[in-house]
C-alpha cells in the first residue's frame, strides 16, 4: 500500500443558492489579469444546462478523461484525447479543443464614451468592447449564459445528461410552472488519476505529494494545451497573453498557512466542506478500470480508514505528518463520503478519480406537485423518488455513472434525516412511518443527528479541517526556488523574498 494524503472537498448542493460569490471571490484574486479574463477557475452552472465551456460534458467531442481498452482479463486505461499514433500530430493541431466560441469573448464597456461624449439631448452609452481586441463586440455568450434556466428549454434541452430520459421524464423537467433546476458549482477536482497530468508532453503538470493539489509549473509549460483536451471537466485554461496553461491551485498559499481557500471562505450558502482523505495510490489505476456502474464503490475502496492503526502506520512511514493524520480523522469529507455515503463524485465515468464530492440535491424530490396539490411524502415515500422533479436517471448521469440505485439510496437517507428531525418537533408525523423511513434510508437516530448537525449547524472549524503546512516544507516538497524561480505561477520564491 502507498498511503497518500489528499486535501479533498464536499459541495452540498441542497444549500447552493447560485449567488456566484465563490466565482467572483476566485476571479478577484487569481484571474483578474490580461490573458485570463475569460477564465473561471470556479464557476457555477445551472442544471439542466450546457455549462461552461459549452457542452463540456460531451466527451465524444472533447475526448477528455480515460477510456478502458484491452480485454476483460487485462483491461488498460488509455487517454481518450491521445494515443501513440496521433499524440505528436495533436501537438500542432487538435480539433478537440474548445475554442473561444465555446467559452465567450470577454468584454468590457467603453466607459470613456460616457465622459467624452459631447453635450446633447441623448444620454451617452458605453458600448461593449472586446477585452482581447479592443474592438466593439456583439455579446452572444457569457460564462453564465443559461443561468437560472434563462432561455430554457433552448439551452437546457441540449444538456447531454438528458439522453435516455423518457418523454414523461423530460416533460417533468420542462413543463412550464413545474420546471426544476439545480446549481452545480465546479472547480478543478484535484483528481487522484488526473488525465491532465498524464497528457502533458512537457511534464509541467504535477500532483503535489503532500496534499494532492494538482498544479502547472509555469516555467516548464510550453503551451501545447494537451491538458485542456485531456481534462474532461475543462478546468484548465490557456492564457492567450503568456502562452501558458493555468488552473485552480486550491489557494495553496492560503492552505499552507492554515487558511481557507477563497471560494470556500466566501460561500454564502455554506455548502462547502474541506478536509483530508487518506488513500492508497497503489490501487487508483486498478479501481478506475471497473465497469461504469461499479466506479463509485470502486473509488470508495481506495479511500482508507484514518482510524485504522495499520493505515496510520503506513501513512507515517510515507512521511505523512501527525497533523495531516489528525486532520484526516476529523475530516468532514470522510464523514460525507465514506461514513454516511451521501456525497458522490461528479462524472466518475471519466475515470480521473475526482476528489471533489457532491451531496445531490433533495429539494426537487420533496417539492413534487400533482394536480396542484403537494404530494404528502409520508404517504408517497416509496414512490416519490421515481416521480421526482429532477429524475433519478438525470442525477445518476451526473453523480454515479448511471447507477440509479446509488442515487436512490442517497436520496432515501437524506429524506429519512429530514423527516426524522421533523418528527421531533411536529406532531403531524406517524411514528411507525418515520421508523420505516429510517430503515429504508439505512440510517439511525444517532447518524441522522450527526448528518443534520454537519449539514445545518456546522461551525467554521467543523466545515474546514485544514492541517497547516509549513511554508518551508511546502517549498521543499513542491519546488526548489533555485530551480523553479517561482514557476508555480505564484512566485513562491518572490513571496519569500518579499517576506510574505
Ligand atoms: S479536474 Fe483538475 S485534476 Fe482533474 S483532470 Fe481536470 S484539471 Fe486535472
Ligand atoms: S458562493 Fe456558495 S452558495 Fe453561492 S453560488 Fe457559490 S457555492 Fe453556491
Coordinates of C-alpha atoms and ligand atoms in Angstrom, one line a residue:
X1 CA 0.0 0.0 0.0
X2 CA 1.2 3.5 -0.8
X3 CA -0.8 5.8 1.5
X4 CA -1.1 9.4 0.4
X5 CA -2.9 12.4 1.8
X6 CA -5.4 14.4 -0.3
X7 CA -7.0 17.7 0.6
X8 CA -10.5 17.0 -0.6
X9 CA -13.8 18.7 -0.9
X10 CA -17.6 18.2 -0.5
X11 CA -20.2 20.5 -2.0
X12 CA -23.7 20.1 -0.5
X13 CA -26.0 21.0 -3.4
X14 CA -29.2 21.4 -1.4
X15 CA -27.6 24.5 0.1
X16 CA -26.3 26.3 -3.0
X17 CA -28.3 29.4 -3.8
X18 CA -26.5 30.1 -7.1
X19 CA -25.2 33.5 -5.9
X20 CA -21.8 33.2 -7.7
X21 CA -20.0 34.8 -4.8
X22 CA -17.5 31.9 -4.9
X23 CA -16.7 32.6 -8.6
X24 CA -16.2 36.3 -8.0
X25 CA -14.0 35.7 -4.9
X26 CA -11.8 33.5 -7.0
X27 CA -11.7 35.8 -10.0
X28 CA -10.8 38.8 -8.0
X29 CA -7.7 37.1 -6.6
X30 CA -6.4 34.8 -9.3
X31 CA -7.8 35.6 -12.8
X32 CA -8.3 39.3 -12.9
X33 CA -5.4 40.0 -15.3
X34 CA -4.6 40.2 -19.0
X35 CA -5.0 36.8 -20.8
X36 CA -7.1 35.4 -18.0
X37 CA -10.3 37.4 -18.5
X38 CA -12.4 34.5 -19.7
X39 CA -11.1 32.1 -17.1
X40 CA -13.4 31.0 -14.3
X41 CA -11.4 28.6 -12.1
X42 CA -14.6 28.4 -10.0
X43 CA -17.9 28.6 -11.9
X44 CA -21.5 27.8 -11.0
X45 CA -23.7 26.2 -13.6
X46 CA -27.5 25.8 -13.8
X47 CA -28.5 22.2 -14.5
X48 CA -30.0 21.1 -16.7
X49 CA -27.9 23.3 -18.9
X50 CA -24.9 23.2 -21.2
X51 CA -22.4 24.6 -18.7
X52 CA -19.1 26.4 -19.3
X53 CA -17.4 25.9 -21.7
X54 CA -20.5 25.0 -23.7
X55 CA -21.3 21.2 -23.6
X56 CA -18.1 20.5 -21.7
X57 CA -19.6 17.1 -20.7
X58 CA -19.7 15.9 -24.4
X59 CA -16.6 13.7 -24.4
X60 CA -17.5 12.3 -27.8
X61 CA -16.5 15.8 -29.0
X62 CA -13.8 16.9 -26.4
X63 CA -12.3 13.4 -25.8
X64 CA -11.4 14.2 -22.1
X65 CA -10.6 11.7 -19.4
X66 CA -9.7 8.0 -19.7
X67 CA -11.2 5.0 -21.5
X68 CA -10.7 1.3 -20.8
X69 CA -9.1 -0.7 -23.6
X70 CA -7.8 -4.2 -23.8
X71 CA -9.7 -7.3 -22.9
X72 CA -11.6 -8.3 -19.7
X73 CA -8.6 -10.2 -18.5
X74 CA -6.2 -7.3 -18.7
X75 CA -8.0 -4.0 -19.0
X76 CA -5.9 -0.9 -19.6
X77 CA -6.5 2.8 -19.1
X78 CA -5.8 5.0 -22.1
X79 CA -6.3 8.7 -22.5
X80 CA -9.2 9.4 -24.8
X81 CA -7.5 12.5 -26.2
X82 CA -4.3 10.8 -27.3
X83 CA -2.8 7.6 -28.5
X84 CA 0.7 6.8 -29.5
X85 CA -0.1 7.5 -33.2
X86 CA -1.8 10.8 -33.0
X87 CA -0.3 12.5 -29.9
X88 CA 2.5 14.1 -31.9
X89 CA 0.2 15.4 -34.6
X90 CA -2.1 16.8 -32.0
X91 CA 0.6 18.9 -30.6
X92 CA 0.2 21.1 -33.7
X93 CA -3.4 20.7 -34.5
X94 CA -6.0 19.5 -32.0
X95 CA -9.6 19.5 -33.3
X96 CA -11.0 18.6 -29.8
X97 CA -10.0 21.8 -28.1
X98 CA -12.7 24.2 -27.0
X99 CA -12.5 27.5 -29.0
X100 CA -13.3 31.0 -27.9
X101 CA -16.9 30.5 -29.0
X102 CA -17.2 27.6 -26.6
X103 CA -16.2 29.9 -23.8
X104 CA -17.1 33.5 -24.7
X105 CA -15.3 36.6 -25.9
X106 CA -14.5 38.6 -22.8
X107 CA -15.8 42.1 -22.9
X108 CA -15.8 45.4 -21.0
X109 CA -17.6 48.7 -21.8
X110 CA -16.1 51.8 -23.4
X111 CA -16.6 53.9 -20.3
X112 CA -14.6 56.8 -21.7
X113 CA -17.5 57.5 -24.1
X114 CA -19.6 58.4 -21.0
X115 CA -17.1 61.1 -20.1
X116 CA -16.1 62.3 -23.5
X117 CA -19.5 62.4 -25.3
X118 CA -20.4 65.9 -26.5
X119 CA -23.3 67.7 -24.8
X120 CA -26.6 66.6 -26.4
X121 CA -30.2 65.6 -25.8
X122 CA -29.4 61.9 -25.5
X123 CA -27.9 60.1 -22.6
X124 CA -24.4 58.8 -23.7
X125 CA -23.9 55.0 -23.6
X126 CA -20.9 52.8 -23.1
X127 CA -20.7 50.2 -25.9
X128 CA -19.3 46.7 -25.2
X129 CA -15.8 46.2 -26.5
X130 CA -13.7 43.0 -26.7
X131 CA -11.1 42.7 -23.9
X132 CA -8.9 40.9 -26.4
X133 CA -9.0 43.2 -29.5
X134 CA -10.4 46.4 -28.0
X135 CA -12.9 46.5 -30.9
X136 CA -16.7 46.8 -30.5
X137 CA -18.2 43.3 -29.9
X138 CA -21.7 41.9 -30.2
X139 CA -22.3 39.9 -27.0
X140 CA -23.6 36.5 -27.9
X141 CA -22.5 34.4 -24.9
X142 CA -21.1 34.6 -21.4
X143 CA -19.9 32.4 -18.6
X144 CA -23.4 32.1 -17.1
X145 CA -25.5 32.5 -20.3
X146 CA -28.1 29.9 -19.3
X147 CA -28.0 30.8 -15.6
X148 CA -31.3 30.2 -13.7
X149 CA -32.6 28.4 -16.8
X150 CA -32.8 31.7 -18.7
X151 CA -33.7 30.8 -22.3
X152 CA -34.7 27.3 -21.2
X153 CA -35.5 25.0 -22.9
X154 CA -33.3 26.5 -25.7
X155 CA -30.1 25.7 -23.8
X156 CA -31.2 23.2 -21.2
X157 CA -32.6 20.7 -23.7
X158 CA -29.0 20.4 -25.1
X159 CA -27.7 19.1 -21.8
X160 CA -26.2 15.7 -22.8
X161 CA -27.2 14.2 -19.4
X162 CA -30.8 14.2 -20.6
X163 CA -30.0 11.4 -23.1
X164 CA -32.1 8.3 -22.3
X165 CA -34.8 10.2 -20.4
X166 CA -38.3 9.2 -21.4
X167 CA -40.8 11.8 -22.8
X168 CA -42.5 11.7 -19.4
X169 CA -39.3 12.5 -17.6
X170 CA -38.5 15.3 -20.0
X171 CA -41.9 16.7 -19.5
X172 CA -41.4 16.6 -15.7
X173 CA -38.3 18.8 -16.2
X174 CA -39.5 21.2 -18.8
X175 CA -43.2 21.6 -18.2
X176 CA -43.7 25.3 -17.5
X177 CA -44.6 26.1 -13.9
X178 CA -43.1 22.8 -12.8
X179 CA -39.7 23.4 -14.3
X180 CA -36.9 22.4 -11.9
X181 CA -33.2 23.1 -11.8
X182 CA -30.2 22.9 -9.6
X183 CA -26.9 24.7 -9.2
X184 CA -23.6 22.9 -9.8
X185 CA -20.5 24.8 -8.6
X186 CA -17.4 23.5 -10.2
X187 CA -13.7 23.8 -9.5
X188 CA -10.8 21.5 -10.5
X189 CA -11.4 18.1 -8.8
X190 CA -7.7 17.7 -8.0
X191 CA -8.1 14.2 -9.2
X192 CA -6.2 11.1 -7.9
X193 CA -5.8 9.8 -11.5
X194 CA -5.5 13.1 -13.3
X195 CA -5.6 12.8 -17.1
X196 CA -4.3 16.4 -17.4
X197 CA -1.0 15.3 -15.7
X198 CA -0.7 12.2 -17.9
X199 CA -1.3 14.2 -21.1
X200 CA 1.3 16.9 -20.7
X201 CA 4.2 16.4 -23.2
X202 CA 6.4 18.8 -21.2
X203 CA 5.9 17.3 -17.8
X204 CA 4.7 20.7 -16.5
X205 CA 1.7 19.3 -14.6
X206 CA 2.1 17.5 -11.4
X207 CA 0.2 16.3 -8.3
X208 CA 1.8 17.5 -5.1
X209 CA 3.0 14.8 -2.9
X210 CA 2.0 16.2 0.5
X211 CA -1.6 17.2 -0.2
X212 CA -2.6 16.0 -3.7
X213 CA -3.2 19.5 -5.2
X214 CA -2.7 19.5 -9.0
X215 CA -0.5 22.3 -10.3
X216 CA 1.1 23.6 -13.5
X217 CA 4.8 24.6 -13.4
X218 CA 4.6 27.8 -15.4
X219 CA 8.3 27.7 -16.3
X220 CA 8.0 24.2 -17.8
X221 CA 4.7 24.7 -19.6
X222 CA 5.2 25.2 -23.3
X223 CA 1.5 25.9 -24.1
X224 CA 0.9 22.7 -26.1
X225 CA -2.6 22.6 -24.5
X226 CA -2.8 18.8 -24.4
X227 CA -4.1 19.2 -20.8
X228 CA -7.0 21.3 -22.0
X229 CA -8.3 18.4 -24.1
X230 CA -7.4 15.8 -21.6
X231 CA -9.2 17.3 -18.6
X232 CA -12.8 16.1 -19.0
X233 CA -14.0 18.8 -16.7
X234 CA -12.5 21.6 -18.8
X235 CA -10.8 23.1 -15.8
X236 CA -7.6 24.1 -17.5
X237 CA -7.5 27.3 -19.4
X238 CA -5.0 28.8 -21.9
X239 CA -3.7 32.2 -21.1
X240 CA -3.5 33.9 -24.5
X241 CA -1.1 36.6 -23.2
X242 CA 1.5 34.4 -21.5
X243 CA 1.1 31.4 -23.9
X244 CA 0.8 29.0 -20.9
X245 CA -2.0 26.9 -19.4
X246 CA -3.4 27.8 -16.0
X247 CA -5.8 26.2 -13.5
X248 CA -7.3 26.3 -10.0
X249 CA -4.5 26.0 -7.4
X250 CA -6.9 25.4 -4.5
X251 CA -5.5 28.6 -3.0
X252 CA -2.5 26.6 -1.8
X253 CA -0.6 29.7 -0.4
X254 CA -3.6 30.1 1.9
X255 CA -3.8 26.4 2.8
X256 CA -0.2 26.3 3.7
X257 CA -0.7 28.8 6.4
X258 CA -3.9 27.1 7.7
X259 CA -6.3 29.5 5.9
X260 CA -9.4 28.6 3.9
X261 CA -9.4 28.8 0.1
X262 CA -11.3 31.9 -1.2
X263 CA -14.2 30.2 -2.8
X264 CA -14.8 28.2 0.3
X265 CA -14.4 31.1 2.7
X266 CA -16.8 33.3 0.7
X267 CA -19.5 30.7 0.1
X268 CA -22.8 32.3 1.1
X269 CA -24.8 29.1 1.3
X270 CA -22.0 27.4 3.4
X271 CA -22.3 24.5 1.1
X272 CA -18.5 23.8 1.0
X273 CA -16.5 21.4 3.2
X274 CA -12.8 20.8 3.1
X275 CA -10.7 18.1 4.8
X276 CA -8.1 15.5 4.3
X277 CA -8.6 12.0 2.9
X278 CA -6.0 9.2 3.1
X279 CA -6.0 7.0 0.0
X280 CA -4.0 4.1 -1.4
X281 CA -2.2 5.4 -4.5
X282 CA -1.2 1.8 -5.5
X283 CA -4.9 1.0 -6.2
X284 CA -6.0 4.1 -8.1
X285 CA -5.5 2.9 -11.6
X286 CA -7.0 -0.6 -11.0
X287 CA -10.0 0.9 -9.3
X288 CA -10.8 3.0 -12.3
X289 CA -10.9 0.0 -14.7
X290 CA -14.2 -1.5 -13.4
X291 CA -17.5 -1.1 -15.4
X292 CA -19.2 2.3 -15.1
X293 CA -21.9 1.2 -12.6
X294 CA -19.3 0.0 -10.1
X295 CA -17.0 3.0 -10.3
X296 CA -18.3 4.9 -7.2
X297 CA -18.0 1.8 -5.0
X298 CA -14.6 1.1 -6.5
X299 CA -13.4 4.6 -5.7
X300 CA -14.6 4.2 -2.1
X301 CA -12.4 1.1 -1.7
X302 CA -9.3 3.3 -2.5
X303 CA -10.1 5.7 0.3
X304 CA -8.7 4.5 3.6
X305 CA -10.0 4.5 7.2
X306 CA -7.9 7.1 9.0
X307 CA -8.6 5.4 12.4
X308 CA -7.2 2.0 11.2
X309 CA -3.8 1.6 13.0
X310 CA -2.3 -0.2 10.1
X311 CA -3.2 2.7 7.7
X312 CA -1.9 5.2 10.2
X313 CA 1.4 3.3 10.5
X314 CA 1.8 3.1 6.7
X315 CA 0.9 6.8 6.4
X316 CA 3.6 7.8 8.9
X317 CA 6.1 5.6 7.0
X318 CA 5.3 7.5 3.9
X319 CA 6.1 10.8 5.7
X320 CA 2.6 11.9 6.3
X321 CA 2.7 14.1 9.4
X322 CA 0.7 13.6 12.6
X323 CA -1.1 16.8 11.9
X324 CA -2.4 15.5 8.5
X325 CA -3.4 12.2 10.1
X326 CA -5.4 14.0 12.8
X327 CA -7.0 16.2 10.1
X328 CA -8.0 13.1 8.2
X329 CA -9.7 11.7 11.4
X330 CA -11.6 14.9 11.9
X331 CA -12.3 15.3 8.1
X332 CA -15.9 16.3 7.3
X333 CA -15.2 15.0 3.8
X334 CA -14.5 11.5 5.2
X335 CA -17.9 11.6 7.0
X336 CA -19.9 12.6 4.0
X337 CA -18.1 10.3 1.5
X338 CA -17.2 7.2 3.5
X339 CA -19.1 7.1 6.8
X340 CA -22.6 8.3 5.6
X341 CA -22.0 7.6 1.8
X342 CA -24.2 10.6 0.8
X343 CA -21.5 12.5 -1.2
X344 CA -20.7 11.3 -4.7
X345 CA -18.1 12.3 -7.4
X346 CA -19.1 14.2 -10.5
X347 CA -18.9 12.1 -13.7
X348 CA -16.8 9.3 -12.2
X349 CA -17.1 7.6 -15.6
X350 CA -14.3 9.9 -16.8
X351 CA -12.1 7.8 -14.6
X352 CA -9.9 10.5 -13.4
X353 CA -11.0 9.7 -9.8
X354 CA -12.2 13.2 -8.9
X355 CA -11.5 14.1 -5.2
X356 CA -14.4 16.6 -5.0
X357 CA -17.7 15.1 -4.0
X358 CA -21.3 16.4 -4.2
X359 CA -24.3 15.7 -2.0
X360 CA -27.1 15.6 -4.6
X361 CA -30.0 18.0 -4.2
X362 CA -33.0 16.6 -2.4
X363 CA -35.4 19.5 -2.7
X364 CA -37.0 18.6 -6.0
X365 CA -38.0 15.2 -4.6
X366 CA -39.8 16.9 -1.7
X367 CA -41.4 19.5 -3.9
X368 CA -43.4 17.3 -6.3
X369 CA -46.8 18.8 -7.1
X370 CA -49.6 16.6 -8.6
X371 CA -52.7 18.3 -10.0
X372 CA -51.9 21.4 -8.0
X373 CA -51.6 19.5 -4.7
X374 CA -48.3 18.8 -3.0
X375 CA -47.8 15.1 -2.5
X376 CA -47.6 14.0 1.0
X377 CA -44.1 12.5 1.2
X378 CA -45.1 10.4 4.2
X379 CA -47.7 8.6 2.1
X380 CA -45.6 8.7 -1.0
X381 CA -42.2 8.0 0.4
X382 CA -41.5 4.9 -1.6
X383 CA -42.9 6.2 -4.9
X384 CA -42.0 9.9 -4.8
X385 CA -38.4 9.1 -5.8
X386 CA -39.5 7.7 -9.1
X387 CA -41.6 10.7 -9.8
X388 CA -39.1 13.3 -8.5
X389 CA -38.9 16.5 -10.5
X390 CA -35.3 16.1 -11.2
X391 CA -35.4 12.5 -12.5
X392 CA -33.2 10.0 -10.7
X393 CA -31.8 9.0 -14.1
X394 CA -30.6 12.5 -14.7
X395 CA -28.9 12.7 -11.3
X396 CA -27.4 9.3 -11.9
X397 CA -25.9 10.6 -15.2
X398 CA -24.2 13.3 -13.1
X399 CA -23.1 11.6 -9.9
X400 CA -23.0 7.8 -10.2
X401 CA -22.1 6.9 -13.9
X402 CA -25.7 5.9 -14.4
X403 CA -26.1 3.8 -11.3
X404 CA -29.6 4.8 -10.2
X405 CA -29.8 2.6 -7.1
X406 CA -26.9 4.6 -5.6
X407 CA -28.7 7.9 -6.1
X408 CA -31.9 6.4 -4.6
X409 CA -30.0 5.2 -1.5
X410 CA -28.6 8.7 -1.0
X411 CA -32.0 10.3 -1.5
X412 CA -33.7 7.9 0.9
X413 CA -31.1 8.7 3.6
X414 CA -31.5 12.4 3.1
X415 CA -35.3 12.2 3.2
X416 CA -35.1 10.0 6.3
X417 CA -32.9 12.6 8.1
X418 CA -35.3 15.4 7.2
X419 CA -38.4 13.6 8.4
X420 CA -36.8 12.2 11.5
X421 CA -35.8 15.8 12.5
X422 CA -39.3 17.0 11.7
X423 CA -40.9 14.2 13.7
X424 CA -39.1 15.5 16.8
X425 CA -40.7 18.9 16.6
X426 CA -44.0 18.3 14.9
X427 CA -46.9 16.2 16.0
X428 CA -48.1 15.6 12.4
X429 CA -45.8 12.6 11.7
X430 CA -46.7 9.0 12.2
X431 CA -44.0 7.3 14.3
X432 CA -44.3 4.0 12.6
X433 CA -43.9 5.7 9.2
X434 CA -40.8 7.6 10.4
X435 CA -39.2 4.5 11.7
X436 CA -40.0 2.8 8.3
X437 CA -38.3 5.7 6.6
X438 CA -35.2 5.4 8.8
X439 CA -35.0 1.7 7.9
X440 CA -35.4 2.4 4.2
X441 CA -32.8 5.2 4.4
X442 CA -30.4 2.8 6.2
X443 CA -29.9 5.3 9.0
X444 CA -30.2 5.6 12.8
X445 CA -31.3 8.5 15.0
X446 CA -27.6 9.0 16.0
X447 CA -26.5 9.2 12.4
X448 CA -29.4 11.4 11.4
X449 CA -28.4 13.8 14.2
X450 CA -24.8 13.8 13.1
X451 CA -25.8 14.4 9.4
X452 CA -28.2 17.2 10.4
X453 CA -25.5 18.8 12.6
X454 CA -22.8 18.9 9.9
X455 CA -25.3 20.0 7.2
X456 CA -27.3 22.6 9.1
X457 CA -25.3 23.9 12.0
X458 CA -21.6 23.4 11.5
X459 CA -19.1 25.8 12.9
X460 CA -16.3 27.0 10.6
X461 CA -13.9 24.6 12.3
X462 CA -16.2 21.7 11.5
X463 CA -16.6 22.7 7.8
X464 CA -12.9 23.3 7.2
X465 CA -10.3 21.0 8.8
X466 CA -7.0 22.2 7.4
X467 CA -3.7 20.9 8.5
X468 CA -1.2 23.7 8.4
X469 CA 1.8 23.0 6.1
X470 CA 4.9 24.9 7.0
X471 CA 5.9 27.2 4.1
X472 CA 9.5 25.9 4.2
X473 CA 8.2 22.3 4.0
X474 CA 5.9 23.2 1.0
X475 CA 8.8 24.9 -0.9
X476 CA 11.0 22.0 -0.3
X477 CA 8.4 19.4 -1.4
X478 CA 6.8 21.3 -4.3
X479 CA 9.6 23.3 -5.9
X480 CA 13.2 24.2 -5.4
X481 CA 13.3 28.1 -5.7
X482 CA 16.8 27.8 -7.1
X483 CA 15.5 25.7 -9.9
X484 CA 11.9 26.8 -10.4
X485 CA 12.2 30.5 -9.9
X486 CA 8.5 30.8 -8.9
X487 CA 7.4 28.5 -11.7
X488 CA 4.2 27.7 -9.9
X489 CA 2.9 31.0 -11.3
X490 CA 2.7 32.5 -7.9
X491 CA 6.4 33.2 -7.5
X492 CA 6.8 31.3 -4.2
X493 CA 10.4 32.5 -4.1
X494 CA 9.3 36.0 -4.8
X495 CA 6.8 35.7 -1.9
X496 CA 9.7 34.6 0.3
X497 CA 11.9 37.5 -0.9
X498 CA 9.0 39.8 -0.2
X499 CA 8.8 38.3 3.3
X500 CA 5.2 37.0 2.8
Ligands
LIG1 S1 -10.3 18.2 -12.9 FE1 -8.3 19.1 -12.4 S2 -7.0 17.4 -11.8 FE2 -8.8 16.5 -12.8 S3 -8.2 16.2 -14.9 FE3 -9.2 18.3 -14.8 S4 -7.5 19.8 -14.3 FE4 -6.7 17.7 -14.0
LIG2 S1 -21.0 31.1 -3.0 FE1 -21.7 29.1 -2.3 S2 -24.0 29.3 -2.4 FE2 -23.1 30.9 -3.7 S3 -23.0 30.0 -5.7 FE3 -21.0 29.6 -4.8 S4 -21.3 27.5 -3.9 FE4 -23.3 28.3 -4.3

